[in-house]
Tab-separated table of C-alpha atoms in Angstrom:
chain	number	residue	atom	x	y	z
F	1	UNK	CA	-117.047	94.316	12.663
F	2	UNK	CA	-118.655	91.748	12.970
F	3	UNK	CA	-121.682	91.227	14.824
F	4	UNK	CA	-122.062	89.402	18.140
F	5	UNK	CA	-118.287	89.162	18.080
F	6	UNK	CA	-117.078	90.803	21.272
F	7	UNK	CA	-113.490	90.646	21.563
F	8	UNK	CA	-112.643	92.095	25.329
F	9	UNK	CA	-108.690	91.307	27.434
F	10	UNK	CA	-108.909	89.442	30.680
F	11	UNK	CA	-106.335	89.648	32.739
F	12	UNK	CA	-102.868	89.992	30.686
F	13	UNK	CA	-102.034	93.500	29.245
F	14	UNK	CA	-102.936	94.713	25.400
F	15	UNK	CA	-100.083	95.539	24.138
F	16	UNK	CA	-98.984	92.355	23.310
F	17	UNK	CA	-99.040	91.909	19.323
F	18	UNK	CA	-101.459	89.226	17.885
F	19	UNK	CA	-98.537	87.280	16.549
F	20	UNK	CA	-97.634	86.003	20.879
F	21	UNK	CA	-100.677	85.226	21.318
F	22	UNK	CA	-100.524	81.417	22.166
F	23	UNK	CA	-101.840	78.620	19.010
F	24	UNK	CA	-103.992	76.820	20.022
F	25	UNK	CA	-106.099	73.303	18.471
F	26	UNK	CA	-109.457	74.207	19.318
F	27	UNK	CA	-111.229	75.518	16.624
F	28	UNK	CA	-113.575	79.240	17.563
F	29	UNK	CA	-116.791	78.249	16.762
F	30	UNK	CA	-118.922	81.841	17.186
F	31	UNK	CA	-122.690	80.888	16.675
F	32	UNK	CA	-122.516	78.045	19.317
F	33	UNK	CA	-120.193	80.173	21.533
F	34	UNK	CA	-123.037	83.211	21.125
F	35	UNK	CA	-125.789	80.285	21.850
F	36	UNK	CA	-124.110	78.632	24.992
F	37	UNK	CA	-123.318	82.432	26.526
F	38	UNK	CA	-119.419	81.023	27.452
F	39	UNK	CA	-116.818	82.658	25.756
F	40	UNK	CA	-114.052	81.115	23.441
F	41	UNK	CA	-110.821	82.133	26.276
F	42	UNK	CA	-107.300	82.530	23.774
F	43	UNK	CA	-104.109	82.568	26.048
F	44	UNK	CA	-100.899	85.144	25.681
F	45	UNK	CA	-98.876	84.234	28.682
F	46	UNK	CA	-95.982	83.418	27.197
F	47	UNK	CA	-96.567	87.147	25.558
F	48	UNK	CA	-96.932	88.263	29.057
F	49	UNK	CA	-94.486	86.552	30.508
F	50	UNK	CA	-92.576	88.124	27.733
F	51	UNK	CA	-94.708	91.669	28.041
F	52	UNK	CA	-94.580	92.147	32.277
F	53	UNK	CA	-90.696	91.804	31.973
F	54	UNK	CA	-89.337	93.789	28.816
F	55	UNK	CA	-87.778	96.564	30.829
F	56	UNK	CA	-86.238	94.092	34.060
F	57	UNK	CA	-82.763	95.084	35.267
F	58	UNK	CA	-82.515	91.240	36.564
F	59	UNK	CA	-84.422	89.274	34.903
F	60	UNK	CA	-84.315	87.919	30.957
F	61	UNK	CA	-86.408	85.841	29.360
F	62	UNK	CA	-86.327	83.518	26.382
F	63	UNK	CA	-89.241	81.972	24.561
F	64	UNK	CA	-90.248	79.317	21.428
F	65	UNK	CA	-93.280	80.336	20.776
F	66	UNK	CA	-93.228	76.844	18.879
F	67	UNK	CA	-93.052	75.040	21.665
F	68	UNK	CA	-96.502	74.111	24.217
F	69	UNK	CA	-96.409	75.576	27.562
F	70	UNK	CA	-95.120	73.957	29.508
F	71	UNK	CA	-97.510	71.671	31.985
F	72	UNK	CA	-98.004	73.452	35.758
F	73	UNK	CA	-94.923	72.718	38.158
F	74	UNK	CA	-94.850	73.314	42.226
F	75	UNK	CA	-93.303	76.855	43.470
F	76	UNK	CA	-90.011	76.106	43.341
F	77	UNK	CA	-86.772	78.432	45.160
F	78	UNK	CA	-84.634	79.837	42.610
F	79	UNK	CA	-80.885	78.679	42.642
F	80	UNK	CA	-76.498	79.121	41.490
F	81	UNK	CA	-77.574	82.915	43.174
F	82	UNK	CA	-75.259	84.351	46.659
F	83	UNK	CA	-75.757	87.333	48.893
F	84	UNK	CA	-72.573	88.932	47.610
F	85	UNK	CA	-70.609	91.216	50.451
F	86	UNK	CA	-72.308	93.686	51.344
F	87	UNK	CA	-70.676	97.392	51.452
F	88	UNK	CA	-69.188	98.391	54.510
F	89	UNK	CA	-70.128	101.948	53.361
F	90	UNK	CA	-72.902	102.819	51.757
F	91	UNK	CA	-72.010	107.006	51.137
F	92	UNK	CA	-71.939	106.619	47.922
F	93	UNK	CA	-75.271	105.174	47.034
F	94	UNK	CA	-76.383	108.533	49.493
F	95	UNK	CA	-74.974	110.190	46.691
F	96	UNK	CA	-77.262	108.792	43.932
F	97	UNK	CA	-79.891	110.387	45.776
F	98	UNK	CA	-78.872	113.735	45.076
F	99	UNK	CA	-79.923	112.407	41.135
F	100	UNK	CA	-83.594	111.351	41.581
F	101	UNK	CA	-86.468	113.836	42.668
F	102	UNK	CA	-86.754	112.139	46.911
F	103	UNK	CA	-87.930	113.396	49.690
F	104	UNK	CA	-87.297	110.647	52.379
F	105	UNK	CA	-84.481	107.997	52.629
F	106	UNK	CA	-84.763	104.851	53.911
F	107	UNK	CA	-81.428	102.858	54.153
F	108	UNK	CA	-82.120	98.700	54.783
F	109	UNK	CA	-79.965	97.868	57.033
F	110	UNK	CA	-79.041	97.740	61.034
F	111	UNK	CA	-76.191	98.670	61.076
F	112	UNK	CA	-75.578	102.218	63.152
F	113	UNK	CA	-71.750	102.950	61.013
F	114	UNK	CA	-74.300	103.363	57.531
F	115	UNK	CA	-76.767	104.964	59.635
F	116	UNK	CA	-74.124	107.771	61.276
F	117	UNK	CA	-73.192	108.192	57.161
F	118	UNK	CA	-76.428	109.164	56.042
F	119	UNK	CA	-77.027	111.892	58.955
F	120	UNK	CA	-73.166	112.794	57.261
F	121	UNK	CA	-74.838	113.165	54.028
F	122	UNK	CA	-77.815	114.891	55.462
F	123	UNK	CA	-75.914	117.987	56.574
F	124	UNK	CA	-73.936	118.249	54.190
F	125	UNK	CA	-76.564	118.179	51.598
F	126	UNK	CA	-78.238	120.778	54.133
F	127	UNK	CA	-75.857	123.030	54.167
F	128	UNK	CA	-76.091	123.635	50.007
F	129	UNK	CA	-79.733	123.842	49.875
F	130	UNK	CA	-81.447	120.716	49.216
F	131	UNK	CA	-83.700	119.422	51.972
F	132	UNK	CA	-83.411	115.728	53.072
F	133	UNK	CA	-84.291	113.451	55.946
F	134	UNK	CA	-84.222	110.023	56.887
F	135	UNK	CA	-85.490	106.541	58.208
F	136	UNK	CA	-83.642	103.744	60.134
F	137	UNK	CA	-84.545	101.022	61.962
F	138	UNK	CA	-82.693	98.235	64.402
F	139	UNK	CA	-83.040	94.629	63.296
F	140	UNK	CA	-85.048	92.477	65.553
F	141	UNK	CA	-86.468	92.736	69.272
F	142	UNK	CA	-84.449	95.636	70.264
F	143	UNK	CA	-85.329	96.308	73.938
F	144	UNK	CA	-85.832	99.691	74.553
F	145	UNK	CA	-82.948	100.691	75.689
F	146	UNK	CA	-81.289	99.424	72.791
F	147	UNK	CA	-83.417	101.985	70.979
F	148	UNK	CA	-82.214	104.718	73.076
F	149	UNK	CA	-78.591	104.610	72.576
F	150	UNK	CA	-79.880	104.433	68.641
F	151	UNK	CA	-81.618	107.641	69.080
F	152	UNK	CA	-77.897	108.957	71.249
F	153	UNK	CA	-75.533	107.903	68.914
F	154	UNK	CA	-77.877	110.424	66.645
F	155	UNK	CA	-79.543	112.878	68.161
F	156	UNK	CA	-80.291	114.218	65.082
F	157	UNK	CA	-83.039	116.617	63.356
F	158	UNK	CA	-83.597	114.946	60.058
F	159	UNK	CA	-83.890	111.316	61.435
F	160	UNK	CA	-86.397	109.166	62.399
F	161	UNK	CA	-85.765	106.361	64.296
F	162	UNK	CA	-88.020	103.030	63.619
F	163	UNK	CA	-86.598	99.892	66.197
F	164	UNK	CA	-89.344	97.858	66.693
F	165	UNK	CA	-89.878	94.788	65.008
F	166	UNK	CA	-93.709	92.303	63.896
F	167	UNK	CA	-94.674	90.442	61.328
F	168	UNK	CA	-96.800	92.059	58.356
F	169	UNK	CA	-99.602	91.440	55.795
F	170	UNK	CA	-98.401	92.755	51.951
F	171	UNK	CA	-101.182	93.501	49.371
F	172	UNK	CA	-100.770	89.394	48.501
F	173	UNK	CA	-101.316	87.701	51.760
F	174	UNK	CA	-98.454	86.513	52.916
F	175	UNK	CA	-97.205	87.637	56.013
F	176	UNK	CA	-93.004	88.361	56.044
F	177	UNK	CA	-91.481	88.686	59.710
F	178	UNK	CA	-90.068	92.707	59.009
F	179	UNK	CA	-86.921	93.971	61.154
F	180	UNK	CA	-86.581	97.446	62.604
F	181	UNK	CA	-85.875	99.313	59.211
F	182	UNK	CA	-88.508	97.765	57.960
F	183	UNK	CA	-91.094	98.792	59.745
F	184	UNK	CA	-88.878	102.321	59.495
F	185	UNK	CA	-89.384	101.880	55.088
F	186	UNK	CA	-92.811	101.126	56.117
F	187	UNK	CA	-93.933	104.560	58.105
F	188	UNK	CA	-91.699	106.267	56.158
F	189	UNK	CA	-93.950	104.697	53.353
F	190	UNK	CA	-97.593	106.026	55.946
F	191	UNK	CA	-95.456	110.150	55.824
F	192	UNK	CA	-95.919	110.199	51.643
F	193	UNK	CA	-99.035	109.358	51.854
F	194	UNK	CA	-99.417	112.902	53.748
F	195	UNK	CA	-99.810	115.926	52.019
F	196	UNK	CA	-96.643	118.307	52.969
F	197	UNK	CA	-96.319	119.281	56.506
F	198	UNK	CA	-98.992	116.589	58.293
F	199	UNK	CA	-98.094	114.540	61.206
F	200	UNK	CA	-98.287	110.681	60.850
F	201	UNK	CA	-99.609	111.058	64.856
F	202	UNK	CA	-102.379	107.913	65.045
F	203	UNK	CA	-101.815	107.209	61.946
F	204	UNK	CA	-102.627	103.162	61.568
F	205	UNK	CA	-100.549	100.724	60.129
F	206	UNK	CA	-103.000	99.107	58.516
F	207	UNK	CA	-100.808	95.708	57.210
F	208	UNK	CA	-99.423	95.439	60.652
F	209	UNK	CA	-100.726	91.695	62.172
F	210	UNK	CA	-97.909	92.447	65.614
F	211	UNK	CA	-95.344	93.336	67.313
F	212	UNK	CA	-92.567	91.272	69.097
F	213	UNK	CA	-91.978	93.561	71.369
F	214	UNK	CA	-94.044	93.351	74.206
F	215	UNK	CA	-93.894	97.417	75.789
F	216	UNK	CA	-95.865	98.635	79.066
F	217	UNK	CA	-97.285	102.019	79.238
F	218	UNK	CA	-94.099	103.294	79.975
F	219	UNK	CA	-91.930	102.512	77.783
F	220	UNK	CA	-93.100	103.383	75.293
F	221	UNK	CA	-93.736	107.029	76.129
F	222	UNK	CA	-89.784	106.616	76.779
F	223	UNK	CA	-89.566	105.955	73.729
F	224	UNK	CA	-91.193	108.767	72.875
F	225	UNK	CA	-89.792	110.968	75.273
F	226	UNK	CA	-86.167	109.918	73.803
F	227	UNK	CA	-86.696	110.585	70.125
F	228	UNK	CA	-87.727	107.657	69.405
F	229	UNK	CA	-91.091	106.582	66.968
F	230	UNK	CA	-93.506	104.145	69.184
F	231	UNK	CA	-95.951	102.198	67.787
F	232	UNK	CA	-98.705	100.932	70.017
F	233	UNK	CA	-101.646	97.873	70.031
F	234	UNK	CA	-105.045	99.981	70.940
F	235	UNK	CA	-107.246	97.589	71.693
F	236	UNK	CA	-110.783	98.677	71.756
F	237	UNK	CA	-112.545	96.030	74.401
F	238	UNK	CA	-113.705	93.912	71.871
F	239	UNK	CA	-114.331	95.957	68.823
F	240	UNK	CA	-113.308	94.266	65.879
F	241	UNK	CA	-111.509	97.848	64.767
F	242	UNK	CA	-108.487	96.654	67.285
F	243	UNK	CA	-105.231	98.557	65.712
F	244	UNK	CA	-101.398	99.379	65.327
F	245	UNK	CA	-100.413	103.232	65.648
F	246	UNK	CA	-97.668	105.603	65.561
F	247	UNK	CA	-97.843	106.893	68.533
F	248	UNK	CA	-95.710	110.492	68.084
F	249	UNK	CA	-93.590	111.402	64.026
F	250	UNK	CA	-90.723	112.957	66.462
F	251	UNK	CA	-87.007	112.986	65.271
F	252	UNK	CA	-83.828	111.505	67.284
F	253	UNK	CA	-82.497	116.072	68.126
F	254	UNK	CA	-85.278	115.232	71.636
F	255	UNK	CA	-85.574	118.267	71.791
F	256	UNK	CA	-89.373	119.523	74.024
F	257	UNK	CA	-87.497	123.641	73.629
F	258	UNK	CA	-87.367	123.546	69.616
F	259	UNK	CA	-90.304	120.785	67.485
F	260	UNK	CA	-89.201	122.736	64.203
F	261	UNK	CA	-86.396	120.683	65.039
F	262	UNK	CA	-88.439	117.656	67.393
F	263	UNK	CA	-90.703	117.024	64.906
F	264	UNK	CA	-91.189	115.877	61.450
F	265	UNK	CA	-94.202	117.739	60.659
F	266	UNK	CA	-93.067	121.001	61.339
F	267	UNK	CA	-89.260	120.301	59.633
F	268	UNK	CA	-90.932	118.801	56.797
F	269	UNK	CA	-92.901	122.106	57.109
F	270	UNK	CA	-90.401	124.663	57.079
F	271	UNK	CA	-87.946	122.039	54.430
F	272	UNK	CA	-90.897	122.798	51.937
F	273	UNK	CA	-91.184	126.958	52.544
F	274	UNK	CA	-87.611	127.451	52.726
F	275	UNK	CA	-87.084	126.029	49.261
F	276	UNK	CA	-90.365	126.850	47.369
F	277	UNK	CA	-89.280	130.501	48.629
F	278	UNK	CA	-85.583	129.619	47.284
F	279	UNK	CA	-87.368	128.509	44.080
F	280	UNK	CA	-89.706	131.714	44.296
F	281	UNK	CA	-86.132	134.790	44.604
F	282	UNK	CA	-84.391	132.697	41.276
F	283	UNK	CA	-87.391	132.601	39.698
F	284	UNK	CA	-88.974	136.406	39.752
F	285	UNK	CA	-85.077	138.795	40.855
F	286	UNK	CA	-82.108	136.498	40.987
F	287	UNK	CA	-80.584	137.970	37.611
F	288	UNK	CA	-82.223	141.246	38.026
F	289	UNK	CA	-81.043	144.247	37.857
F	290	UNK	CA	-81.184	146.484	41.478
F	291	UNK	CA	-83.092	149.081	39.422
F	292	UNK	CA	-86.180	147.112	39.646
F	293	UNK	CA	-85.164	144.561	42.494
F	294	UNK	CA	-85.724	147.049	45.433
F	295	UNK	CA	-86.156	146.254	49.362
F	296	UNK	CA	-89.776	147.141	48.695
F	297	UNK	CA	-89.307	145.072	46.209
F	298	UNK	CA	-88.133	142.117	47.631
F	299	UNK	CA	-90.675	142.812	50.681
F	300	UNK	CA	-94.096	142.961	48.577
F	301	UNK	CA	-92.001	139.680	46.345
F	302	UNK	CA	-92.588	137.558	50.360
F	303	UNK	CA	-95.801	139.082	51.465
F	304	UNK	CA	-97.548	137.887	48.052
F	305	UNK	CA	-95.419	133.874	48.248
F	306	UNK	CA	-95.682	134.125	52.935
F	307	UNK	CA	-99.996	134.576	51.215
F	308	UNK	CA	-100.404	131.798	48.988
F	309	UNK	CA	-98.901	129.179	51.343
F	310	UNK	CA	-101.041	130.586	53.816
F	311	UNK	CA	-104.251	129.868	50.987
F	312	UNK	CA	-102.729	126.806	50.571
F	313	UNK	CA	-102.513	125.692	54.376
F	314	UNK	CA	-98.711	125.196	54.389
F	315	UNK	CA	-98.558	128.692	57.505
F	316	UNK	CA	-100.720	129.632	59.429
F	317	UNK	CA	-100.108	133.900	58.923
F	318	UNK	CA	-97.019	135.989	58.815
F	319	UNK	CA	-96.604	138.786	60.508
F	320	UNK	CA	-96.405	141.160	57.146
F	321	UNK	CA	-94.261	143.876	59.621
F	322	UNK	CA	-91.598	142.171	60.370
F	323	UNK	CA	-90.916	140.980	56.730
F	324	UNK	CA	-87.650	142.737	56.722
F	325	UNK	CA	-84.990	142.681	53.484
F	326	UNK	CA	-81.943	144.187	52.745
F	327	UNK	CA	-79.139	144.821	50.162
F	328	UNK	CA	-75.627	144.752	50.916
F	329	UNK	CA	-74.269	144.874	47.602
F	330	UNK	CA	-75.342	142.024	45.461
F	331	UNK	CA	-76.959	140.575	48.141
F	332	UNK	CA	-80.126	140.415	49.354
F	333	UNK	CA	-80.525	138.994	53.310
F	334	UNK	CA	-84.344	138.228	53.907
F	335	UNK	CA	-86.131	137.197	57.449
F	336	UNK	CA	-89.552	137.156	58.531
F	337	UNK	CA	-91.240	135.066	60.920
F	338	UNK	CA	-94.136	133.279	60.191
F	339	UNK	CA	-97.028	130.559	61.652
F	340	UNK	CA	-96.396	126.887	60.220
F	341	UNK	CA	-99.671	125.138	60.747
F	342	UNK	CA	-99.771	121.825	63.241
F	343	UNK	CA	-101.801	118.994	63.902
F	344	UNK	CA	-103.328	118.375	66.991
F	345	UNK	CA	-102.110	116.036	68.722
């Protein structure tokens, strides 16, 4: 330790070895640096580039540490690449979701046939006991009728459709014109930030600056009642806090008599409730002898599980008298009723 000598890292990774620090022709005079109060800056530009891209699959950087750093230059577009051929089918891509820990799947395309493949994948996985949900969207400036046509073609409780397009400001400050399917990705990101079973109804889209479609109140009502997630502009009459918000978390199933199929938040609650129950039963009872796993034991276990879900806020209440367990051979059949937690609409 040198008295009066302090080294701090400013803006680059502290993981850069000293061998990758940029060379300098200046001599550091500790006494003059201390008296002037002006620190001597030592950069690690090349080392930082190598460190930040060390695990990147697409960028590989080679560096000559003995050469001088290039002079600053204006932004230059990349050249020489190609878009390639967009595959007709994405079915194999959706299959890869089974090997990662995910819940929402958002295909970044407006192609209806790809959305249909997602629907088939979600239904297949649901039958196997694995729950996923999808968000899809269209292209730029599609009409209300276009949106409803997409909803009718899907009509799926596990898929939400967001079909408005507009302008979005990124964290870097850049303003991007995004199509419906990227708006769907934005809404899915908002949903991902919420607690399990929480509704995205009335949630603000703070990075959204404008929408392509200028929709009336009746247009927004049509979208909402037909199972399309709609976004509205809230003008607070001269108040600087005017904003865009999500109207309701409807799914494309569109059946008011079946709220768990028509609302994303309720369907999500059921997914996690039954999924957690399956894990609980597997960990505590599957593989155990029927001598110690009688219907009464299972009923008590399910009651304990549901009581915990009430404490966790996933459900509001349940009726213990309606927990029914029947064992036939080596299979147990369990039924119960509960009241899931809902959001004020």
